[in-house]
Amino acid sequence: MSTQSNMVKVAVVGGEGIGPEVTAQSRRVLDWFAAKRNVPMTLREAQYGLIPYLATGKVLPEDTAEAMDEADAILWGATGGPETTEVPAAARKAGSLLGLRSKYDLYANLRPIVASPALSASAPLKAEVLDGVDFVIIRELTSGIYFGEPRGIETLPDGQRRGFNTEQYTTNQIRRVARSAFELARTRRNKVCSVDKANVLETSVVWREEMIKLHKEEFADVELTHLYVDNAAMQIVREPRQFDVMVTGNIFGDILSDCAAMASGSLGMLPSASLGPVDRFGRRKALYEPVHGSAPDIAGKGIANPLGSILSVAMLLRLTLNRPEDADLLEKAVQTALASGARTADIAEAGAKKLSTVQMGDAVLGALDRISAKEHA
């Protein structure tokens, strides 16, 4: 990568399954912004998963680790799927996405949930329920049950097997992600909903108490409410427009954000940003990725929806490159493409023409060209 100080370094890692297919369209979008809007960034492609493992014995080879280490932002595709049975569990764990989140301390995972009016006919929820939906789920990403110890599988004296995991949160782990939620809410509609299970779990009791304390100490101007996770899941389906910023722990955020995908039409529509702490230079490591998995059942068919990945680029433009106008432009281009009838199979109405992954990329790039031309006319 270039060593020019004004250039933001982006590592593009397609990964496995449909990851390389959707990330290829995001790469086209990044190239468009570099060429047409003079966005100061350098890109470095790197491989992850089965292919590099077969060549090097590592799912995360040295050159990929180097590219990610030196990058300001990582554009990630996907990981996992049945093909991973070819990779030993130890090798998979050594280069896992959870490990990368921990390595870079990417503790705040932002998942915007925006309902597109163009998709109201194909969305699982009724159009009147989706009208005006625009909220963000912030998921704590480096603690909780996914990282707690002890964990494992053991055989009991009577021959039964037992699996066990440990859910735990400390004051600092809660407060830093809570602070991210309150600060984001101040730039939006000034409302935070904290989700827990404080009627059952001690970790959630601590979570709620720390949320209340921090709110009183630093963010009394922001409206704070609380929901148990089961009720939150119901409310996301019943009346998603009530939410502005929702903050919750690792496992609850994982589940609720997939539930909330139904408010955006498809899991393939959801972008995300995983953010680390701000360093002394005001920078923070970030990983951008679509929320969907590797979808091995459709990998290689060229039909995956690239919009979650493309909208992740919009988050990269806004949060790492500090180019809010460019981020707005890209989001507008996506909505313009959808309004013109561009549909991949997962969001297509009955009888609608279904575009390939590349064709959907073409539709977004075409919209970018048209909107940009009008702005300079």
Short mmCIF file of C-alpha atoms in Angstrom, two decimals:
data_model
loop_
_atom_site.label_atom_id
_atom_site.label_comp_id
_atom_site.label_asym_id
_atom_site.label_seq_id
_atom_site.Cartn_x
_atom_site.Cartn_y
_atom_site.Cartn_z
CA MET A 1 0.00 0.00 0.00
CA SER A 2 0.98 3.60 -0.47
CA THR A 3 2.70 5.25 2.49
CA GLN A 4 1.25 8.68 1.69
CA SER A 5 -0.07 10.02 4.98
CA ASN A 6 -3.23 11.46 3.46
CA MET A 7 -4.25 8.16 1.89
CA VAL A 8 -6.60 5.90 3.80
CA LYS A 9 -5.55 2.26 3.50
CA VAL A 10 -8.32 -0.24 2.79
CA ALA A 11 -7.80 -4.01 2.81
CA VAL A 12 -10.36 -5.80 0.63
CA VAL A 13 -10.85 -9.39 1.82
CA GLY A 14 -13.57 -11.28 -0.03
CA GLY A 15 -13.34 -14.42 2.07
CA GLU A 16 -15.49 -17.48 1.33
CA GLY A 17 -18.77 -18.49 -0.26
CA ILE A 18 -20.51 -15.51 -1.84
CA GLY A 19 -18.07 -13.15 -0.11
CA PRO A 20 -15.74 -12.66 -3.10
CA GLU A 21 -18.72 -12.17 -5.45
CA VAL A 22 -20.38 -9.38 -3.46
CA THR A 23 -17.07 -7.78 -2.47
CA ALA A 24 -16.08 -7.56 -6.14
CA GLN A 25 -19.03 -5.20 -6.65
CA SER A 26 -18.02 -3.15 -3.60
CA ARG A 27 -14.53 -2.91 -5.05
CA ARG A 28 -16.02 -1.49 -8.27
CA VAL A 29 -17.84 1.11 -6.16
CA LEU A 30 -14.67 2.02 -4.27
CA ASP A 31 -12.83 2.39 -7.58
CA TRP A 32 -15.61 4.68 -8.83
CA PHE A 33 -15.26 6.98 -5.83
CA ALA A 34 -11.48 7.03 -6.17
CA ALA A 35 -11.69 7.93 -9.88
CA LYS A 36 -14.76 10.17 -9.94
CA ARG A 37 -14.72 11.83 -6.51
CA ASN A 38 -10.98 11.79 -5.77
CA VAL A 39 -11.48 9.91 -2.51
CA PRO A 40 -7.97 9.51 -1.03
CA MET A 41 -7.55 5.78 -0.51
CA THR A 42 -5.35 2.91 -1.53
CA LEU A 43 -6.76 -0.60 -1.87
CA ARG A 44 -5.08 -3.92 -1.27
CA GLU A 45 -6.78 -7.22 -2.14
CA ALA A 46 -6.12 -10.21 0.10
CA GLN A 47 -7.39 -13.78 0.39
CA TYR A 48 -8.96 -15.57 3.34
CA GLY A 49 -10.37 -19.04 3.93
CA LEU A 50 -10.22 -22.34 2.11
CA ILE A 51 -8.25 -21.24 -0.97
CA PRO A 52 -5.26 -19.80 0.95
CA TYR A 53 -5.44 -22.70 3.40
CA LEU A 54 -4.92 -25.21 0.60
CA ALA A 55 -1.91 -23.20 -0.58
CA THR A 56 -0.34 -22.15 2.74
CA GLY A 57 -1.91 -24.22 5.53
CA LYS A 58 -3.49 -21.06 6.99
CA VAL A 59 -6.93 -19.59 6.49
CA LEU A 60 -5.36 -16.23 7.32
CA PRO A 61 -1.98 -16.25 5.55
CA GLU A 62 0.84 -13.87 6.40
CA ASP A 63 0.26 -11.45 3.52
CA THR A 64 -3.44 -11.13 4.41
CA ALA A 65 -2.61 -10.55 8.07
CA GLU A 66 -0.12 -7.88 7.00
CA ALA A 67 -2.66 -6.18 4.75
CA MET A 68 -5.23 -6.10 7.55
CA ASP A 69 -2.75 -4.98 10.20
CA GLU A 70 -1.64 -1.95 8.23
CA ALA A 71 -5.11 -1.02 6.97
CA ASP A 72 -7.22 1.77 8.43
CA ALA A 73 -10.32 -0.09 7.26
CA ILE A 74 -11.05 -3.66 6.24
CA LEU A 75 -13.79 -4.44 3.73
CA TRP A 76 -14.76 -8.00 4.59
CA GLY A 77 -16.85 -10.43 2.54
CA ALA A 78 -17.95 -13.55 4.42
CA THR A 79 -16.64 -16.66 6.08
CA GLY A 80 -17.86 -20.20 6.78
CA GLY A 81 -19.92 -22.89 5.10
CA PRO A 82 -19.82 -26.66 4.50
CA GLU A 83 -16.56 -26.38 2.60
CA THR A 84 -14.85 -25.47 5.86
CA THR A 85 -14.89 -29.15 6.81
CA GLU A 86 -11.76 -29.33 4.65
CA VAL A 87 -10.05 -27.01 7.12
CA PRO A 88 -9.15 -28.48 10.53
CA ALA A 89 -10.89 -26.84 13.47
CA ALA A 90 -7.60 -25.62 14.94
CA ALA A 91 -6.63 -23.87 11.69
CA ARG A 92 -10.07 -22.33 11.41
CA LYS A 93 -9.96 -21.04 14.98
CA ALA A 94 -6.47 -19.60 14.52
CA GLY A 95 -7.73 -17.28 11.80
CA SER A 96 -11.35 -16.84 12.85
CA LEU A 97 -13.40 -13.67 12.50
CA LEU A 98 -13.99 -13.71 16.27
CA GLY A 99 -10.22 -13.72 16.68
CA LEU A 100 -9.88 -10.70 14.38
CA ARG A 101 -12.55 -8.81 16.30
CA SER A 102 -10.63 -9.49 19.50
CA LYS A 103 -7.23 -8.69 17.97
CA TYR A 104 -8.34 -5.27 16.75
CA ASP A 105 -10.68 -4.69 19.74
CA LEU A 106 -13.64 -4.03 17.42
CA TYR A 107 -16.06 -3.67 20.30
CA ALA A 108 -18.86 -1.61 18.71
CA ASN A 109 -20.80 -3.20 15.86
CA LEU A 110 -23.18 -0.80 14.10
CA ARG A 111 -25.99 -2.32 12.03
CA PRO A 112 -28.31 0.23 10.35
CA ILE A 113 -31.87 -0.94 9.70
CA VAL A 114 -33.53 1.18 7.00
CA ALA A 115 -36.71 0.17 5.21
CA SER A 116 -36.65 0.94 1.48
CA PRO A 117 -40.04 2.06 0.13
CA ALA A 118 -39.13 0.40 -3.18
CA LEU A 119 -39.10 -3.01 -1.49
CA SER A 120 -42.44 -2.72 0.32
CA ALA A 121 -44.10 -5.22 -2.05
CA SER A 122 -41.52 -7.94 -1.44
CA ALA A 123 -40.74 -7.29 2.23
CA PRO A 124 -41.98 -9.91 4.74
CA LEU A 125 -43.62 -7.20 6.88
CA LYS A 126 -46.55 -5.01 5.87
CA ALA A 127 -45.81 -1.69 4.16
CA GLU A 128 -47.54 0.30 6.91
CA VAL A 129 -45.30 -1.35 9.52
CA LEU A 130 -42.16 -0.49 7.56
CA ASP A 131 -43.06 3.12 6.77
CA GLY A 132 -40.37 5.40 8.21
CA VAL A 133 -38.21 2.66 9.71
CA ASP A 134 -34.68 3.97 10.29
CA PHE A 135 -32.76 2.78 13.33
CA VAL A 136 -29.34 1.40 14.29
CA ILE A 137 -28.55 -1.64 16.38
CA ILE A 138 -25.25 -1.36 18.25
CA ARG A 139 -24.02 -4.79 19.27
CA GLU A 140 -21.20 -5.21 21.77
CA LEU A 141 -18.80 -7.38 19.80
CA THR A 142 -15.75 -8.47 21.80
CA SER A 143 -17.15 -9.69 25.11
CA GLY A 144 -20.14 -11.63 26.41
CA ILE A 145 -20.84 -15.31 25.91
CA TYR A 146 -18.86 -15.60 22.65
CA PHE A 147 -15.63 -14.78 24.48
CA GLY A 148 -16.32 -15.81 28.08
CA GLU A 149 -14.30 -18.47 29.91
CA PRO A 150 -14.61 -21.23 30.95
CA ARG A 151 -16.14 -22.85 27.90
CA GLY A 152 -15.99 -26.31 26.43
CA ILE A 153 -17.52 -29.77 26.07
CA GLU A 154 -17.00 -32.46 28.69
CA THR A 155 -18.18 -35.98 29.51
CA LEU A 156 -19.82 -36.36 32.90
CA PRO A 157 -19.25 -39.37 35.20
CA ASP A 158 -22.57 -40.87 34.13
CA GLY A 159 -21.55 -40.74 30.45
CA GLN A 160 -23.62 -37.71 29.46
CA ARG A 161 -21.94 -34.94 27.48
CA ARG A 162 -22.23 -31.36 28.65
CA GLY A 163 -21.48 -28.20 26.71
CA PHE A 164 -20.92 -25.00 28.66
CA ASN A 165 -20.24 -21.34 27.93
CA THR A 166 -19.78 -18.36 30.22
CA GLU A 167 -21.63 -15.05 29.84
CA GLN A 168 -19.85 -12.15 31.52
CA TYR A 169 -19.56 -8.37 31.27
CA THR A 170 -17.49 -5.83 33.16
CA THR A 171 -18.29 -2.19 33.85
CA ASN A 172 -15.82 -0.91 31.24
CA GLN A 173 -17.01 -3.33 28.56
CA ILE A 174 -20.58 -2.12 29.03
CA ARG A 175 -19.82 1.56 29.38
CA ARG A 176 -17.74 1.95 26.25
CA VAL A 177 -20.37 0.46 23.96
CA ALA A 178 -23.09 2.35 25.82
CA ARG A 179 -21.17 5.57 25.24
CA SER A 180 -21.07 4.79 21.51
CA ALA A 181 -24.85 4.41 21.53
CA PHE A 182 -25.52 7.64 23.40
CA GLU A 183 -23.11 9.61 21.21
CA LEU A 184 -24.69 8.25 18.04
CA ALA A 185 -28.19 9.03 19.31
CA ARG A 186 -27.19 12.66 19.79
CA THR A 187 -26.61 12.87 16.04
CA ARG A 188 -29.97 11.23 15.26
CA ARG A 189 -33.29 11.41 17.17
CA ASN A 190 -31.75 11.36 20.65
CA LYS A 191 -33.28 8.05 21.77
CA VAL A 192 -31.49 4.95 23.09
CA CYS A 193 -33.18 1.64 23.86
CA SER A 194 -31.03 -0.73 25.91
CA VAL A 195 -31.88 -4.41 25.54
CA ASP A 196 -31.09 -7.03 28.17
CA LYS A 197 -32.59 -9.92 30.17
CA ALA A 198 -32.24 -8.40 33.62
CA ASN A 199 -35.19 -10.37 34.99
CA VAL A 200 -33.15 -13.59 34.64
CA LEU A 201 -29.43 -12.92 34.07
CA GLU A 202 -26.97 -11.33 36.49
CA THR A 203 -24.89 -10.05 33.58
CA SER A 204 -27.97 -8.19 32.39
CA VAL A 205 -28.56 -6.74 35.86
CA VAL A 206 -25.06 -5.26 35.72
CA TRP A 207 -25.67 -4.17 32.10
CA ARG A 208 -28.85 -2.27 33.00
CA GLU A 209 -27.39 -0.70 36.14
CA GLU A 210 -24.32 0.55 34.25
CA MET A 211 -26.49 1.92 31.43
CA ILE A 212 -28.55 3.87 33.98
CA LYS A 213 -25.47 5.18 35.81
CA LEU A 214 -23.72 6.36 32.63
CA HIS A 215 -26.93 7.95 31.38
CA LYS A 216 -27.31 9.93 34.61
CA GLU A 217 -23.64 10.96 34.70
CA GLU A 218 -23.03 11.97 31.07
CA PHE A 219 -26.08 11.64 28.81
CA ALA A 220 -29.13 12.84 30.72
CA ASP A 221 -30.19 14.80 27.61
CA VAL A 222 -30.73 11.53 25.70
CA GLU A 223 -33.94 9.55 26.21
CA LEU A 224 -33.13 6.10 27.63
CA THR A 225 -35.52 3.17 27.71
CA HIS A 226 -35.07 -0.53 28.47
CA LEU A 227 -36.55 -3.69 26.98
CA TYR A 228 -36.10 -7.37 27.73
CA VAL A 229 -34.72 -9.14 24.67
CA ASP A 230 -37.81 -11.25 24.01
CA ASN A 231 -40.03 -8.17 24.02
CA ALA A 232 -37.49 -6.32 21.84
CA ALA A 233 -37.73 -9.05 19.20
CA MET A 234 -41.51 -8.71 19.19
CA GLN A 235 -41.38 -4.91 19.02
CA ILE A 236 -38.97 -4.97 16.07
CA VAL A 237 -41.58 -6.92 14.12
CA ARG A 238 -44.63 -5.12 15.55
CA GLU A 239 -43.50 -1.48 15.40
CA PRO A 240 -39.87 -1.06 14.28
CA ARG A 241 -40.25 2.68 13.64
CA GLN A 242 -40.29 3.31 17.41
CA PHE A 243 -36.54 2.72 17.61
CA ASP A 244 -33.68 5.14 16.99
CA VAL A 245 -30.56 3.54 18.52
CA MET A 246 -30.76 0.11 20.14
CA VAL A 247 -27.77 -1.13 22.15
CA THR A 248 -27.30 -4.64 23.49
CA GLY A 249 -24.84 -7.41 24.25
CA ASN A 250 -23.08 -9.73 21.85
CA ILE A 251 -25.46 -12.68 21.54
CA PHE A 252 -28.65 -10.59 21.76
CA GLY A 253 -27.33 -8.23 19.08
CA ASP A 254 -26.46 -11.15 16.83
CA ILE A 255 -30.01 -12.49 16.99
CA LEU A 256 -31.94 -9.21 16.97
CA SER A 257 -30.12 -7.78 13.96
CA ASP A 258 -31.07 -10.81 11.87
CA CYS A 259 -34.66 -10.40 13.06
CA ALA A 260 -34.48 -6.73 12.11
CA ALA A 261 -33.38 -7.68 8.61
CA MET A 262 -37.05 -8.38 7.92
CA ALA A 263 -37.63 -4.64 8.29
CA SER A 264 -35.22 -3.97 5.42
CA GLY A 265 -36.51 -6.66 3.05
CA SER A 266 -33.67 -9.18 3.14
CA LEU A 267 -30.58 -10.16 5.10
CA GLY A 268 -28.68 -9.33 1.91
CA MET A 269 -29.55 -5.66 2.36
CA LEU A 270 -27.86 -5.12 5.72
CA PRO A 271 -24.44 -3.45 6.08
CA SER A 272 -22.40 -3.21 9.25
CA ALA A 273 -19.37 -1.48 10.73
CA SER A 274 -17.27 -2.87 13.58
CA LEU A 275 -15.30 -0.12 15.28
CA GLY A 276 -12.33 -0.18 17.62
CA PRO A 277 -11.26 2.43 20.18
CA VAL A 278 -10.11 5.88 19.06
CA ASP A 279 -6.32 6.18 19.26
CA ARG A 280 -4.27 9.22 20.26
CA PHE A 281 -4.31 10.43 16.66
CA GLY A 282 -8.10 10.36 16.50
CA ARG A 283 -8.20 7.25 14.30
CA ARG A 284 -9.96 3.96 14.92
CA LYS A 285 -9.62 0.57 13.28
CA ALA A 286 -12.76 -0.51 11.46
CA LEU A 287 -14.06 -3.59 9.69
CA TYR A 288 -16.98 -3.23 7.28
CA GLU A 289 -19.04 -6.20 6.15
CA PRO A 290 -22.53 -7.24 5.07
CA VAL A 291 -24.44 -8.95 7.86
CA HIS A 292 -25.20 -12.05 5.76
CA GLY A 293 -23.11 -15.21 5.88
CA SER A 294 -21.24 -17.06 3.16
CA ALA A 295 -24.42 -18.66 1.71
CA PRO A 296 -22.61 -21.68 0.23
CA ASP A 297 -25.83 -22.92 -1.37
CA ILE A 298 -25.71 -20.06 -3.90
CA ALA A 299 -21.94 -19.44 -4.00
CA GLY A 300 -20.56 -19.31 -7.53
CA LYS A 301 -23.98 -18.87 -9.13
CA GLY A 302 -23.65 -15.10 -9.51
CA ILE A 303 -27.03 -14.39 -7.96
CA ALA A 304 -26.11 -13.07 -4.49
CA ASN A 305 -27.31 -9.63 -3.46
CA PRO A 306 -24.29 -7.26 -3.23
CA LEU A 307 -26.21 -4.35 -1.68
CA GLY A 308 -25.31 -5.20 1.93
CA SER A 309 -21.64 -5.07 0.94
CA ILE A 310 -22.11 -1.92 -1.15
CA LEU A 311 -23.93 -0.18 1.69
CA SER A 312 -21.05 -1.20 3.96
CA VAL A 313 -18.88 0.92 1.64
CA ALA A 314 -21.21 3.84 2.39
CA MET A 315 -20.48 3.32 6.09
CA LEU A 316 -16.76 3.22 5.30
CA LEU A 317 -17.05 6.51 3.44
CA ARG A 318 -18.86 8.09 6.37
CA LEU A 319 -17.05 6.67 9.38
CA THR A 320 -13.44 6.09 8.26
CA LEU A 321 -12.98 8.44 5.31
CA ASN A 322 -15.13 11.20 6.86
CA ARG A 323 -16.90 11.76 3.54
CA PRO A 324 -20.57 12.08 4.58
CA GLU A 325 -21.61 13.61 1.26
CA ASP A 326 -20.12 10.69 -0.65
CA ALA A 327 -21.81 8.26 1.72
CA ASP A 328 -25.13 10.01 1.12
CA LEU A 329 -24.51 9.83 -2.63
CA LEU A 330 -23.93 6.08 -2.54
CA GLU A 331 -26.98 5.43 -0.38
CA LYS A 332 -29.05 7.54 -2.77
CA ALA A 333 -27.68 5.57 -5.72
CA VAL A 334 -28.73 2.29 -4.10
CA GLN A 335 -32.24 3.62 -3.48
CA THR A 336 -32.38 4.96 -7.05
CA ALA A 337 -31.41 1.57 -8.44
CA LEU A 338 -34.08 -0.13 -6.33
CA ALA A 339 -36.69 2.45 -7.33
CA SER A 340 -35.92 1.75 -10.99
CA GLY A 341 -36.78 -1.92 -10.40
CA ALA A 342 -33.31 -3.44 -9.93
CA ARG A 343 -33.77 -6.68 -7.99
CA THR A 344 -31.68 -9.71 -7.14
CA ALA A 345 -33.55 -12.93 -6.44
CA ASP A 346 -33.82 -12.42 -2.67
CA ILE A 347 -35.72 -9.12 -2.98
CA ALA A 348 -37.63 -9.71 -6.22
CA GLU A 349 -41.42 -9.49 -6.33
CA ALA A 350 -43.30 -12.28 -8.07
CA GLY A 351 -42.77 -11.98 -11.81
CA ALA A 352 -40.04 -9.35 -11.50
CA LYS A 353 -36.84 -9.61 -13.52
CA LYS A 354 -34.01 -10.96 -11.39
CA LEU A 355 -30.60 -9.40 -11.82
CA SER A 356 -27.29 -11.14 -11.30
CA THR A 357 -24.78 -9.93 -8.73
CA VAL A 358 -22.81 -8.10 -11.42
CA GLN A 359 -25.95 -6.58 -12.95
CA MET A 360 -26.96 -5.17 -9.57
CA GLY A 361 -23.49 -3.67 -9.31
CA ASP A 362 -24.01 -2.20 -12.78
CA ALA A 363 -27.33 -0.70 -11.64
CA VAL A 364 -25.73 1.05 -8.67
CA LEU A 365 -22.80 2.33 -10.71
CA GLY A 366 -25.19 3.57 -13.38
CA ALA A 367 -27.19 5.43 -10.74
CA LEU A 368 -23.99 6.96 -9.37
CA ASP A 369 -23.10 8.21 -12.84
CA ARG A 370 -26.55 9.70 -13.43
CA ILE A 371 -26.83 11.40 -10.06
CA SER A 372 -23.29 12.75 -10.28
CA ALA A 373 -23.92 14.10 -13.78
CA LYS A 374 -27.02 15.95 -12.59
CA GLU A 375 -25.11 17.49 -9.69
CA HIS A 376 -22.55 18.92 -12.12
CA ALA A 377 -24.97 19.88 -14.86
#
